[in-house]
mmCIF file of C-alpha atoms in Angstrom:
data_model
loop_
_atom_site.group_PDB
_atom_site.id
_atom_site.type_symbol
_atom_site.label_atom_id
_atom_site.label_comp_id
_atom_site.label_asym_id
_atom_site.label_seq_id
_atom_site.Cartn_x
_atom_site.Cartn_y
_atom_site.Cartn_z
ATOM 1 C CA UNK A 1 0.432 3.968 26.974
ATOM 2 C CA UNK A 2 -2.426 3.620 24.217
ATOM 3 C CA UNK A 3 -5.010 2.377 27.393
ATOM 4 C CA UNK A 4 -6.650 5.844 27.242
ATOM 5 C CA UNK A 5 -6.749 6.132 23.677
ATOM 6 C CA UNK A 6 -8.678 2.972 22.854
ATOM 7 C CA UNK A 7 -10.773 3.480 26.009
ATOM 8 C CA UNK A 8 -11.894 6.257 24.563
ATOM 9 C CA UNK A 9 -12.427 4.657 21.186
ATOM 10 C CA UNK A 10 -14.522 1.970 22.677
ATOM 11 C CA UNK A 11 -16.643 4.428 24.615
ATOM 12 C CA UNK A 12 -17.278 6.760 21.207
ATOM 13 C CA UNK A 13 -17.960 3.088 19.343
ATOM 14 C CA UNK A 14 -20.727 2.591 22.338
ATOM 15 C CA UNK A 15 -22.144 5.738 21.913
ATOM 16 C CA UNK A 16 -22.249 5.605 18.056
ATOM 17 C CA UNK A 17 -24.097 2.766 18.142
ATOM 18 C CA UNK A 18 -26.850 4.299 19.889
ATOM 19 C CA UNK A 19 -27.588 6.623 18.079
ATOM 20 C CA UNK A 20 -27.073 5.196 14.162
ATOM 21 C CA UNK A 21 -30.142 7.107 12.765
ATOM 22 C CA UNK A 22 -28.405 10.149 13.266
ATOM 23 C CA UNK A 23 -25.687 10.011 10.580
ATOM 24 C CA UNK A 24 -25.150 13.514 10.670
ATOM 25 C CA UNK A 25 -24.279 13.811 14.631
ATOM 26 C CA UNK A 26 -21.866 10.085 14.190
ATOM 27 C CA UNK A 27 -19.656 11.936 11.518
ATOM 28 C CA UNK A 28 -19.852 14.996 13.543
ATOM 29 C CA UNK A 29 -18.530 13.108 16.482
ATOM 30 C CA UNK A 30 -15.798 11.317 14.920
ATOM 31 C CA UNK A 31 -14.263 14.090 13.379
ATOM 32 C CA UNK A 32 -14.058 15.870 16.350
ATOM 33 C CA UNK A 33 -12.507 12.460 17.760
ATOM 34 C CA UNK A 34 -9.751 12.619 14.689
ATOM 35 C CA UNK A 35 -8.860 16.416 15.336
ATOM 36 C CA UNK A 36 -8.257 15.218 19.441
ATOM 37 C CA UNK A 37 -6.764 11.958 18.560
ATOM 38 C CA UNK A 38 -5.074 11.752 14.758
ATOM 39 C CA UNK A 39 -3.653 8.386 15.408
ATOM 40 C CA UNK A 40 -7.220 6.973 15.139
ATOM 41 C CA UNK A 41 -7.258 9.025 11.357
ATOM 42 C CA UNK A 42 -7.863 5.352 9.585
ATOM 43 C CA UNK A 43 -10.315 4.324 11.581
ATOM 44 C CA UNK A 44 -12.608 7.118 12.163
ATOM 45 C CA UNK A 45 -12.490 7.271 7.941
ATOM 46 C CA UNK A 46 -13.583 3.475 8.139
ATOM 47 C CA UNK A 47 -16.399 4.385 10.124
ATOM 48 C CA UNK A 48 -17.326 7.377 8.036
ATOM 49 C CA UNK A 49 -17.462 5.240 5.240
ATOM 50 C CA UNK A 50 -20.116 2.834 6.572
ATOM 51 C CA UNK A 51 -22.512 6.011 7.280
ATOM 52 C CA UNK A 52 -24.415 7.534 4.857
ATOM 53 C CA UNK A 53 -22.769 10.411 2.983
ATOM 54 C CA UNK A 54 -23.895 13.563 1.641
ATOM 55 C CA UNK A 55 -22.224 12.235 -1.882
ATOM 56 C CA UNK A 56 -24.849 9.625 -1.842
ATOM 57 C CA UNK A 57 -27.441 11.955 -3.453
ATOM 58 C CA UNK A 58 -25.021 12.038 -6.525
ATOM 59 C CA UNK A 59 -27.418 9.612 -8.975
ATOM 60 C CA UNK A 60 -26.542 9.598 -12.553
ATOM 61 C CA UNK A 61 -30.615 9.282 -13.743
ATOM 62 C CA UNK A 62 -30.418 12.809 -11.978
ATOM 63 C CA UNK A 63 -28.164 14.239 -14.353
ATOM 64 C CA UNK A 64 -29.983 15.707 -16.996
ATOM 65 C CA UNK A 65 -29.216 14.611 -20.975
ATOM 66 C CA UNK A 66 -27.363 17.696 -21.702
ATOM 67 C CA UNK A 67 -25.047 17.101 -18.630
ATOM 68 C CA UNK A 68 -23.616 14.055 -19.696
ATOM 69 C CA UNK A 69 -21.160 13.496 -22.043
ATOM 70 C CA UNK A 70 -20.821 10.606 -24.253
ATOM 71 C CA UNK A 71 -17.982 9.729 -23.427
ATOM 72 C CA UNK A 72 -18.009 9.813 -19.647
ATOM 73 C CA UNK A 73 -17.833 6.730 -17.632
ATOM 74 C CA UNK A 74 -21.210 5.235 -16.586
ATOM 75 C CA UNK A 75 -19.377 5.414 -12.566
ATOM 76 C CA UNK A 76 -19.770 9.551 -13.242
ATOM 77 C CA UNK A 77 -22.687 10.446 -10.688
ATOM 78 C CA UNK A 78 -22.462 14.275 -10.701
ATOM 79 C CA UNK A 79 -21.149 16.566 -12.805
ATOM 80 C CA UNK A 80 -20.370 20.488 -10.776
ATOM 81 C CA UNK A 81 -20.156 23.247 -13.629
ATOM 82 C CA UNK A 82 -21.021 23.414 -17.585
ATOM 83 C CA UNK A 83 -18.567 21.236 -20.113
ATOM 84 C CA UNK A 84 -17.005 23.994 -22.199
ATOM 85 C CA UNK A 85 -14.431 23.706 -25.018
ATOM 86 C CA UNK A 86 -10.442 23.642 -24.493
ATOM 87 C CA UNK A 87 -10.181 26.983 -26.416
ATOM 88 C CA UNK A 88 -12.304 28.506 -23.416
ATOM 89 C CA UNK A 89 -9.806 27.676 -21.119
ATOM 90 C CA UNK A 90 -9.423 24.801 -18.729
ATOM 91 C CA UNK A 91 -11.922 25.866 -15.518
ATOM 92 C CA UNK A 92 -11.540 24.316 -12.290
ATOM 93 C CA UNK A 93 -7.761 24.167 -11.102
ATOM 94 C CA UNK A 94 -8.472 23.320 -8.352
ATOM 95 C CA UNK A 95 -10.884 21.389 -5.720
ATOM 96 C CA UNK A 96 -11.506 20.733 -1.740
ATOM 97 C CA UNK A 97 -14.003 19.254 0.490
ATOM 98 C CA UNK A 98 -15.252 19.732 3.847
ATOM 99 C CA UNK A 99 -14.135 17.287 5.882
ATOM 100 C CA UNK A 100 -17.680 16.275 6.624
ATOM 101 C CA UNK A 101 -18.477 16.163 2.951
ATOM 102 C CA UNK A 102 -21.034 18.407 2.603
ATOM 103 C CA UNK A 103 -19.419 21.563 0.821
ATOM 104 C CA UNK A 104 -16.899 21.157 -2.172
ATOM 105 C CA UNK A 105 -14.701 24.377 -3.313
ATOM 106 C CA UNK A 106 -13.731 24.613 -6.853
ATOM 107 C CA UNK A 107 -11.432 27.406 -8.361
ATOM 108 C CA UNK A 108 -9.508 28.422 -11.883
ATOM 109 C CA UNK A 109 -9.180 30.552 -14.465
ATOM 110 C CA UNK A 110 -11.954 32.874 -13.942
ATOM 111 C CA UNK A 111 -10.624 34.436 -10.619
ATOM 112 C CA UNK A 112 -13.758 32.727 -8.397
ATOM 113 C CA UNK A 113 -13.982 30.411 -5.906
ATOM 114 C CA UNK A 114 -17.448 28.819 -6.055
ATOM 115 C CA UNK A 115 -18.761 26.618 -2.778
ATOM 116 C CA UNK A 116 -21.369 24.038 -3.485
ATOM 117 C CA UNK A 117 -23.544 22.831 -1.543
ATOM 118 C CA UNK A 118 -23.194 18.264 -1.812
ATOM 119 C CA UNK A 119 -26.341 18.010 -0.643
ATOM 120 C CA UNK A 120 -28.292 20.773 -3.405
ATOM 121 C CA UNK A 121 -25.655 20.994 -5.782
ATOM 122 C CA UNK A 122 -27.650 23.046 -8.473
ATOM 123 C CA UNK A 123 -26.127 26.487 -7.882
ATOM 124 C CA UNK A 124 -22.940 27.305 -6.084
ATOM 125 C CA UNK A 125 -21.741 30.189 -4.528
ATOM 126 C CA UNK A 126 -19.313 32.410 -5.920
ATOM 127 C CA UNK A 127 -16.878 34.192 -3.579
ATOM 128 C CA UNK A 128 -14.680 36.905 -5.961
ATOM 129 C CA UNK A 129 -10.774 36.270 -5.718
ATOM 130 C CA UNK A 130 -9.265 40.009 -6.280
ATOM 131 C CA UNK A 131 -6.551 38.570 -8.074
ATOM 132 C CA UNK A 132 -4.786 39.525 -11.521
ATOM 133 C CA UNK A 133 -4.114 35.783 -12.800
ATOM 134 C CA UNK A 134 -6.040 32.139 -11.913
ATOM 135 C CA UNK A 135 -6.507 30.944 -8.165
ATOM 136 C CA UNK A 136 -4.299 27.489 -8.593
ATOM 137 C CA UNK A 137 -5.149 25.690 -5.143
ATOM 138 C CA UNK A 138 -7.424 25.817 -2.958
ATOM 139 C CA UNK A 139 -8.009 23.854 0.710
ATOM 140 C CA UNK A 140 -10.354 23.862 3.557
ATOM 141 C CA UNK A 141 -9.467 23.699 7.302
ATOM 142 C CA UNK A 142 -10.522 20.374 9.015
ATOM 143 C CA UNK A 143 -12.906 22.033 11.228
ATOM 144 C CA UNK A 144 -14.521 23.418 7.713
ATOM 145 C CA UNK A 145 -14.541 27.007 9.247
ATOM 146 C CA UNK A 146 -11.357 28.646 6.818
ATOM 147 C CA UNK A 147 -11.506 28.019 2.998
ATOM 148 C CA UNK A 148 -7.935 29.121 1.532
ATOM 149 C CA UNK A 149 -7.135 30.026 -1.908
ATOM 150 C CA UNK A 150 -3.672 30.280 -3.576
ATOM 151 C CA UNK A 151 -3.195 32.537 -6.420
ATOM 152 C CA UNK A 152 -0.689 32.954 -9.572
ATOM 153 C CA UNK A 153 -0.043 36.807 -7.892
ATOM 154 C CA UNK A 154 1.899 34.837 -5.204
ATOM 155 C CA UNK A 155 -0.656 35.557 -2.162
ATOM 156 C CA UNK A 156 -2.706 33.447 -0.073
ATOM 157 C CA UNK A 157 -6.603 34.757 0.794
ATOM 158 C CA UNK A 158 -8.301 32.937 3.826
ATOM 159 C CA UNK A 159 -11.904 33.438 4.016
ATOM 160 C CA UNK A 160 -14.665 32.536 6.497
ATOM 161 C CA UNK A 161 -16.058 29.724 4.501
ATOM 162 C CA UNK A 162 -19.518 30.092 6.196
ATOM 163 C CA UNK A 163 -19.902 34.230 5.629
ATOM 164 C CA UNK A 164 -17.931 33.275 2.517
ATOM 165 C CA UNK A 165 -15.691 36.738 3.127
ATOM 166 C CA UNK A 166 -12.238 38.002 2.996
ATOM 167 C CA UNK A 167 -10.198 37.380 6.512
ATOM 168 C CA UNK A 168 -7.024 37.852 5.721
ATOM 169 C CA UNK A 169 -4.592 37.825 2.951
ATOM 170 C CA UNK A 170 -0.929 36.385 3.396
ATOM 171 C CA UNK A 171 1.723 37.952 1.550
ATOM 172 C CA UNK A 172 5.430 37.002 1.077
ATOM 173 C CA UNK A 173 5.747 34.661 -1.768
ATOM 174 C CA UNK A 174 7.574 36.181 -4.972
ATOM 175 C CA UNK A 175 5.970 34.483 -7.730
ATOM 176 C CA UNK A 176 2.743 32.207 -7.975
ATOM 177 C CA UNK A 177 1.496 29.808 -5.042
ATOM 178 C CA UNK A 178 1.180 26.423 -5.819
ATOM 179 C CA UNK A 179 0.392 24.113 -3.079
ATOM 180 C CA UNK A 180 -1.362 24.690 -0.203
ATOM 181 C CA UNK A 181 -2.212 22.404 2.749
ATOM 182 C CA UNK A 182 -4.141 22.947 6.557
ATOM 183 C CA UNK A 183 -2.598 20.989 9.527
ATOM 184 C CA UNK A 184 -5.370 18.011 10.061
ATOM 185 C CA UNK A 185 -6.160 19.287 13.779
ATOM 186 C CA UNK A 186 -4.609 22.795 14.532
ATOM 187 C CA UNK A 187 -5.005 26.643 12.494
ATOM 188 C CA UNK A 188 -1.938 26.138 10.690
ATOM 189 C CA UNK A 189 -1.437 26.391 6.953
ATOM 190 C CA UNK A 190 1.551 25.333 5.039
ATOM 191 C CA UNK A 191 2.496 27.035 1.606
ATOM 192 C CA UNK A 192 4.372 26.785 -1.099
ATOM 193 C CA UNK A 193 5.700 28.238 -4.721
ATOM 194 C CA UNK A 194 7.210 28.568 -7.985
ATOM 195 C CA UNK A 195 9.882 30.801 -5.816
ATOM 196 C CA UNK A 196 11.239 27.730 -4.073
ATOM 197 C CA UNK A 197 9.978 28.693 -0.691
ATOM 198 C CA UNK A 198 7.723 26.576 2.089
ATOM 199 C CA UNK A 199 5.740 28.763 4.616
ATOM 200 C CA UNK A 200 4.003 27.665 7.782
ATOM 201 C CA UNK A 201 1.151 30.294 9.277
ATOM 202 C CA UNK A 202 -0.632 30.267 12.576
ATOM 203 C CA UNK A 203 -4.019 31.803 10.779
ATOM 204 C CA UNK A 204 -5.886 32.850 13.557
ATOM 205 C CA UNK A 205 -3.126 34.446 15.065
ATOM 206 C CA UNK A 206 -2.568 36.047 11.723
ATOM 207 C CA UNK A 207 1.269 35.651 12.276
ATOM 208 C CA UNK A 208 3.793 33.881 10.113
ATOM 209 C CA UNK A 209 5.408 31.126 11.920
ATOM 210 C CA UNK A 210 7.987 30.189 9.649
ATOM 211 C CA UNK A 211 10.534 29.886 6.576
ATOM 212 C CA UNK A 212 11.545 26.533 5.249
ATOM 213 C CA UNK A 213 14.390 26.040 3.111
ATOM 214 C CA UNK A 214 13.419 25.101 -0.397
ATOM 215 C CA UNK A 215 15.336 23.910 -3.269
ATOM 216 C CA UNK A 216 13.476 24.647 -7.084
ATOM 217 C CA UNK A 217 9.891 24.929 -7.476
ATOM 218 C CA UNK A 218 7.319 23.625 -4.792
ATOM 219 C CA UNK A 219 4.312 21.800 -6.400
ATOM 220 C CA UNK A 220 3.138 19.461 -3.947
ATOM 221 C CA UNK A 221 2.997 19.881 -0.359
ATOM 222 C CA UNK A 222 0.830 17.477 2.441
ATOM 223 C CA UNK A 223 0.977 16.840 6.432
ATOM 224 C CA UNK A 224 1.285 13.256 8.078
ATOM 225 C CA UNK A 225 -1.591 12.193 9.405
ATOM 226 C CA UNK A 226 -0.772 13.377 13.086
ATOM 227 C CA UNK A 227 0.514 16.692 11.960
ATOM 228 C CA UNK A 228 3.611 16.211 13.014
ATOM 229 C CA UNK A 229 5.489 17.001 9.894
ATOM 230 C CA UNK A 230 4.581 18.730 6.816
ATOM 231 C CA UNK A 231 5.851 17.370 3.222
ATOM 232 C CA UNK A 232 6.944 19.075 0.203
ATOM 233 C CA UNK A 233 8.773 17.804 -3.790
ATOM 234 C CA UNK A 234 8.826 20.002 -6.658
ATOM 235 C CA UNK A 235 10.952 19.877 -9.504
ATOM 236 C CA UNK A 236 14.179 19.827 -8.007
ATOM 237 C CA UNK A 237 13.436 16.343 -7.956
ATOM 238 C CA UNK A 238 13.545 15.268 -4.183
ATOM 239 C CA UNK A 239 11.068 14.828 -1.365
ATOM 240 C CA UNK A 240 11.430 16.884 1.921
ATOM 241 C CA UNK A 241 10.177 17.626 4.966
ATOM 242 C CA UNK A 242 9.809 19.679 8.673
ATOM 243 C CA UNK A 243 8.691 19.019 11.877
ATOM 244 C CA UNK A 244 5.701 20.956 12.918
ATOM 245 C CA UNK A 245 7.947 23.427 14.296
ATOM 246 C CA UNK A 246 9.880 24.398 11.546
ATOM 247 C CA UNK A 247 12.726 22.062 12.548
ATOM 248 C CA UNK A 248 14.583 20.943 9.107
ATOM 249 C CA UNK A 249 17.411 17.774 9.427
ATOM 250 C CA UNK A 250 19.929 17.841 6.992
ATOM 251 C CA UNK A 251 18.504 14.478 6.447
ATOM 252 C CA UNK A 252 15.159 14.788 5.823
ATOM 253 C CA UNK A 253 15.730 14.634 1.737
ATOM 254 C CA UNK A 254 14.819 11.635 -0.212
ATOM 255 C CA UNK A 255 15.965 11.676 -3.761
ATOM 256 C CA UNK A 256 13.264 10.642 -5.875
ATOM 257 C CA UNK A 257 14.738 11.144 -9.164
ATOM 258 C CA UNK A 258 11.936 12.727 -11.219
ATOM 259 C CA UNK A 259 9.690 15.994 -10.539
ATOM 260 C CA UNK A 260 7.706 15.092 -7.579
ATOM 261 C CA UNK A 261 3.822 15.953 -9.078
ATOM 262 C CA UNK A 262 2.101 14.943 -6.433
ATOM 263 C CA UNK A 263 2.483 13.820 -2.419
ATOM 264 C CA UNK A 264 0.116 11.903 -0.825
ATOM 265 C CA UNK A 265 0.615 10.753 3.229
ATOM 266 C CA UNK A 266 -1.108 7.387 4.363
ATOM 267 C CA UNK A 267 -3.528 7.778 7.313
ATOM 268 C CA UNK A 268 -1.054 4.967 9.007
ATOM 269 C CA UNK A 269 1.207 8.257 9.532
ATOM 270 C CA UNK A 270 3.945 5.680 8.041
ATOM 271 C CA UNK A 271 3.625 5.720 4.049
ATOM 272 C CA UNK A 272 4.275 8.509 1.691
ATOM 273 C CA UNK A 273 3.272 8.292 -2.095
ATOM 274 C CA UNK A 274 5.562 10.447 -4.240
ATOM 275 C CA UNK A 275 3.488 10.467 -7.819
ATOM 276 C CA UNK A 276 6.851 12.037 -10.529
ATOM 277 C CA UNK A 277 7.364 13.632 -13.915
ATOM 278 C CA UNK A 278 8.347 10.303 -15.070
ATOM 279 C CA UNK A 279 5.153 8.524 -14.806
ATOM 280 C CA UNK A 280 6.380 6.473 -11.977
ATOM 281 C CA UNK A 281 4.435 6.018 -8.285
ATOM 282 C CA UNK A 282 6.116 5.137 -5.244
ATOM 283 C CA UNK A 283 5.105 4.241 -1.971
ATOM 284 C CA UNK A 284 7.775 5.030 0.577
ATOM 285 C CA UNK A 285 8.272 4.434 3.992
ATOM 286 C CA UNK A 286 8.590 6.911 6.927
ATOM 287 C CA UNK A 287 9.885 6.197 10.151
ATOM 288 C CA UNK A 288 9.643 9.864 11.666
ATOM 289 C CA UNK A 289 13.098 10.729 10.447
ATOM 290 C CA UNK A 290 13.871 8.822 6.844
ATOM 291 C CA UNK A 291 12.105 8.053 4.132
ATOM 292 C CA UNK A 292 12.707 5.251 2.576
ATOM 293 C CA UNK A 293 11.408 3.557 -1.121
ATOM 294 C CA UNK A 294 9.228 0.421 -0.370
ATOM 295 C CA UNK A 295 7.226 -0.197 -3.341
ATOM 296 C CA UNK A 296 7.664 1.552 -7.199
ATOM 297 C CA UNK A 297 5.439 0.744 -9.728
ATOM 298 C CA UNK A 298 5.145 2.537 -13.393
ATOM 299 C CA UNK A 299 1.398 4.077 -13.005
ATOM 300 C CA UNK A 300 1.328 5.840 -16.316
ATOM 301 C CA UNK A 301 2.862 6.314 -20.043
ATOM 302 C CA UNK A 302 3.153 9.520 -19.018
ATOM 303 C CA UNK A 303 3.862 12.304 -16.521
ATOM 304 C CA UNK A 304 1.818 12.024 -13.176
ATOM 305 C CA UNK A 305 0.171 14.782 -11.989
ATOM 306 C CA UNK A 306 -2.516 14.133 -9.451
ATOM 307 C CA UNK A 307 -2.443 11.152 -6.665
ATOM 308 C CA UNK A 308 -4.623 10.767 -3.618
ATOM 309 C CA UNK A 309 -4.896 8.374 -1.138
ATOM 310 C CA UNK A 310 -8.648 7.407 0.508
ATOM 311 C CA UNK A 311 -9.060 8.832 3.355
ATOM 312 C CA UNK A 312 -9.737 5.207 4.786
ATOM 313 C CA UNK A 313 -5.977 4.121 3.690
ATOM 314 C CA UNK A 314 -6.974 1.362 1.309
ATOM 315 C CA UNK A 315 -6.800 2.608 -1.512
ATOM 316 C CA UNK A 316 -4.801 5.264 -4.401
ATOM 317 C CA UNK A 317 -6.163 7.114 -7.471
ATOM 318 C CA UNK A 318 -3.954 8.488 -9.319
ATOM 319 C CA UNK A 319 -4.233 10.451 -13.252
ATOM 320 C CA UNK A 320 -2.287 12.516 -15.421
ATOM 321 C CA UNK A 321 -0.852 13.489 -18.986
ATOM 322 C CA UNK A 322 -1.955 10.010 -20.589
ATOM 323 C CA UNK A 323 -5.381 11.121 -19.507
ATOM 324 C CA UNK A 324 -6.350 7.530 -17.130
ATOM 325 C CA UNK A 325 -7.722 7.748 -13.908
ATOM 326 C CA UNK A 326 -6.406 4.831 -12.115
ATOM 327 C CA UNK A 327 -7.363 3.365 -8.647
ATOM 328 C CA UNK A 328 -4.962 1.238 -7.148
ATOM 329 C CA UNK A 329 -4.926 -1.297 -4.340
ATOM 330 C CA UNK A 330 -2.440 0.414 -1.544
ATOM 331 C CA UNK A 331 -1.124 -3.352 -0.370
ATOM 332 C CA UNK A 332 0.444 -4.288 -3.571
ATOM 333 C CA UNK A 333 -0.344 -1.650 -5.864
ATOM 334 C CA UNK A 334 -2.590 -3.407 -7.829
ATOM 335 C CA UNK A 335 -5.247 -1.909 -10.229
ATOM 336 C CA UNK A 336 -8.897 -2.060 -8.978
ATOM 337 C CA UNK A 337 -10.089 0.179 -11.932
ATOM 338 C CA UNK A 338 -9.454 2.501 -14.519
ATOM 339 C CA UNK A 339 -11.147 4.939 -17.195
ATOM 340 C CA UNK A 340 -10.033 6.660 -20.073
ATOM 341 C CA UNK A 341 -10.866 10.687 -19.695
ATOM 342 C CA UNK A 342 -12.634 12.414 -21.943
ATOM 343 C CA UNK A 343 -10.451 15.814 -21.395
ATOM 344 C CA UNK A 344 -7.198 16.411 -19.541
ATOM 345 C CA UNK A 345 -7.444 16.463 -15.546
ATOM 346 C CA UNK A 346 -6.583 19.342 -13.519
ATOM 347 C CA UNK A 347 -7.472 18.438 -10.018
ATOM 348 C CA UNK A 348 -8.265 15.729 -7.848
ATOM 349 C CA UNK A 349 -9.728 14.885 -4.557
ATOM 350 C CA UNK A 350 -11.641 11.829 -2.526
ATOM 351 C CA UNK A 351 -14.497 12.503 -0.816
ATOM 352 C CA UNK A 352 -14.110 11.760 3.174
ATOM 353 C CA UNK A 353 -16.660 8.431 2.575
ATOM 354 C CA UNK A 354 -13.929 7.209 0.530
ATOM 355 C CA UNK A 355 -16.339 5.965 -2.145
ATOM 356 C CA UNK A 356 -16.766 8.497 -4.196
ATOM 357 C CA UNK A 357 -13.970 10.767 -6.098
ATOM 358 C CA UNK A 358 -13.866 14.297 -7.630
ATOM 359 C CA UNK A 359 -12.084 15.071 -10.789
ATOM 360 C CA UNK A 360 -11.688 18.768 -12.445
ATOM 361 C CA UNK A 361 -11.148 19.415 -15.836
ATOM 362 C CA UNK A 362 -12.570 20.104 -19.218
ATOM 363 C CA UNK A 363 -14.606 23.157 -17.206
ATOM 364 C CA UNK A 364 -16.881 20.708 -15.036
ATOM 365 C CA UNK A 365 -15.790 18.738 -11.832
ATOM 366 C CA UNK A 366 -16.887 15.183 -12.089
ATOM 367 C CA UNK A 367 -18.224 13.408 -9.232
ATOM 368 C CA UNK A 368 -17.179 9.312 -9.641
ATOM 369 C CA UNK A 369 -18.525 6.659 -7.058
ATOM 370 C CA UNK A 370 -15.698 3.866 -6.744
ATOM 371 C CA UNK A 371 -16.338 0.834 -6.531
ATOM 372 C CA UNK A 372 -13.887 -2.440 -6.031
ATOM 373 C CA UNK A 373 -14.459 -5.173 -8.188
ATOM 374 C CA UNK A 374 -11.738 -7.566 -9.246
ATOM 375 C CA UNK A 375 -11.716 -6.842 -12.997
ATOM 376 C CA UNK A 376 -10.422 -3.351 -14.577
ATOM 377 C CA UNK A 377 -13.440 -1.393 -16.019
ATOM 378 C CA UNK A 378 -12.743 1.059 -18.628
ATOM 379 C CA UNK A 379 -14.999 3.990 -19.930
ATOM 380 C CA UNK A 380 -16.528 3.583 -23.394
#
């Protein structure tokens, strides 16, 4: 029975409301709700929303002249890192955030990750990756204690995000790491690469748990909501998945048709957004053992390489090749809003208020706050 559960709920709502000038302790409280309770995933991000956030300090008259670009969108509230040429290299690959949204992890090219600080974002701290080639992903546990980092030398690093050192360092894949995701409530991280493979591994009992069957290379890779499975496309073209366990069904493959860029699970635990190759977005259905398509819509003129979904469940950005940033309503998949981007994107994230939105590229990270109106805004 769900009694417990909402009892429970209600109780945390009472207490909540008691104590509303503490923002800090309500979001504190509520994630440690989500990590007991995932079903309530949607609506502990609704409430999050409503508090203050640490993203709220982002104010575009704080950027200073130099910072901004001409052509950014007016939405752009903070800009992490220096704009810098294409012939220097791309920059940040890669981007996370604490699930209480006050420390964002960028990574790239130069073999760094650097950890700023949401609420003094001036100068970030650089943690040294000992690698040979770029760090390509990198993702943060939900209880914000173990930052990971995913290099082109085909190993994993986890490092104590607060002492900001070297733990551990998982070996086994045999060519460059490419996804990487943390289970939403336990010390499991899920892997994958160009070499085909999925991993699963219990990190603070530095063991491997186990080898999933891959077909072609892994480039996206998520958990449901409740942890319960963990999802995975690359482009052979097909969207698969595990239980927790390890346990693969010889039907747990949906054909999708076109590389699958970018997976994206709905806090419902039910939908799945498979962004493709093609351009194409679909929101499919999942009823713990098929997936099935619901909804397709044609996002972009172009490949799709970067979708997420808010945190709250209402609503999709996705961005790619044709270089748009797109937010979409989830019921429908209508667009809220869109810009044109000034440089080519190479990561993206929303921040856990849901109203605000992180997008890497052109050597910065820029730091959008969403709105919804009911016209399409475009940058000038």
């Amino acid at each position: 029975s769900d009694a417990p559960l909402e009892a429970a709920w209600k109780a945390l709502q009472h207490d909540l409301a008691l104590c509303q000038h503490l923002p800090d302790t309500c979001r504190d409280r509520l994630l440690e709700f989500k990590r007991q309770h995932p079903a309530k995933a949607q609506a502990v991000a609704e409430m999050i929303g409503r508090l203050p956030s640490p993203f709220d300090g982002f104010q575009r008259e704080k950027l200073h002249g130099k910072q901004v670009h001409a052509t950014w969108p007016e939405e752009v509230v903070g800009v992490l890192g220096t704009p810098r040429p294409a012939w220097l290299g791309r920059g940040p690959q890669a981007v996370a955030v604490t699930a209480d949204g006050r420390w964002i992890a960028t990574a790239g090219e130069d073999r760094a990750v650097r950890l700023w600080d949401a609420t003094a974002p001036s100068v970030p701290y650089r943690i040294d990756v000992s690698t040979w080639g770029r760090v390509n992903k990198v993702a943060i546990s939900s209880d914000g204690r173990r930052l990971a980092a995913a290099g082109d030398d085909g190993l994993v690093r986890l490092y104590d995000r607060e002492r900001r050192e070297l733990v551990q360092t998982l070996p086994r894949h045999k060519s460059p790491v490419t996804a990487l995701a943390f289970h939403p409530s336990e010390p499991i991280l899920a892997t994958g690469g160009l070499d085909g493979v999925v991993r699963l591994w219990e990190v603070d009992e530095h063991r491997w748990r186990t080898e999933l069957p891959g077909a072609g290379r892994v480039v996206s890779l998520t958990w449901s909501s409740d942890g319960a499975f963990v999802f995975w496309g690359g482009d052979d073209h097909e969207v698969r998945w595990a239980s927790a366990a390890g346990r693969v069904s010889p039907e747990w493959g949906f054909p999708v048709g076109a590389p699958v860029t970018s997976l994206a699970l709905h806090p419902d635990g039910r939908h799945v957004v498979c962004a493709g190759g093609d351009g194409s977005v679909r929101i499919c259905t999942f009823d713990g053992s098929r997936l099935r398509d619901s909804t397709r819509f044609q996002a972009h003129r172009r490949a799709v390489y970067h979708a997420a979904i808010a945190p709250d469940g209402h609503t999709l950005v996705t961005t790619g090749d044709d270089l748009k940033l797109v937010v979409w309503s989830i019921r429908g998949g209508a667009p809220r809003q869109a810009w044109d981007l000034p440089h080519a994107p190479t990561a993206l994230a929303y921040a856990p208020d849901s109203r605000h939105l992180l997008v890497a590229g052109g050597g910065v990270v820029l730091i959008f706050r969403i709105e919804t109106p009911t016209t399409i805004a475009r940058g000038r």
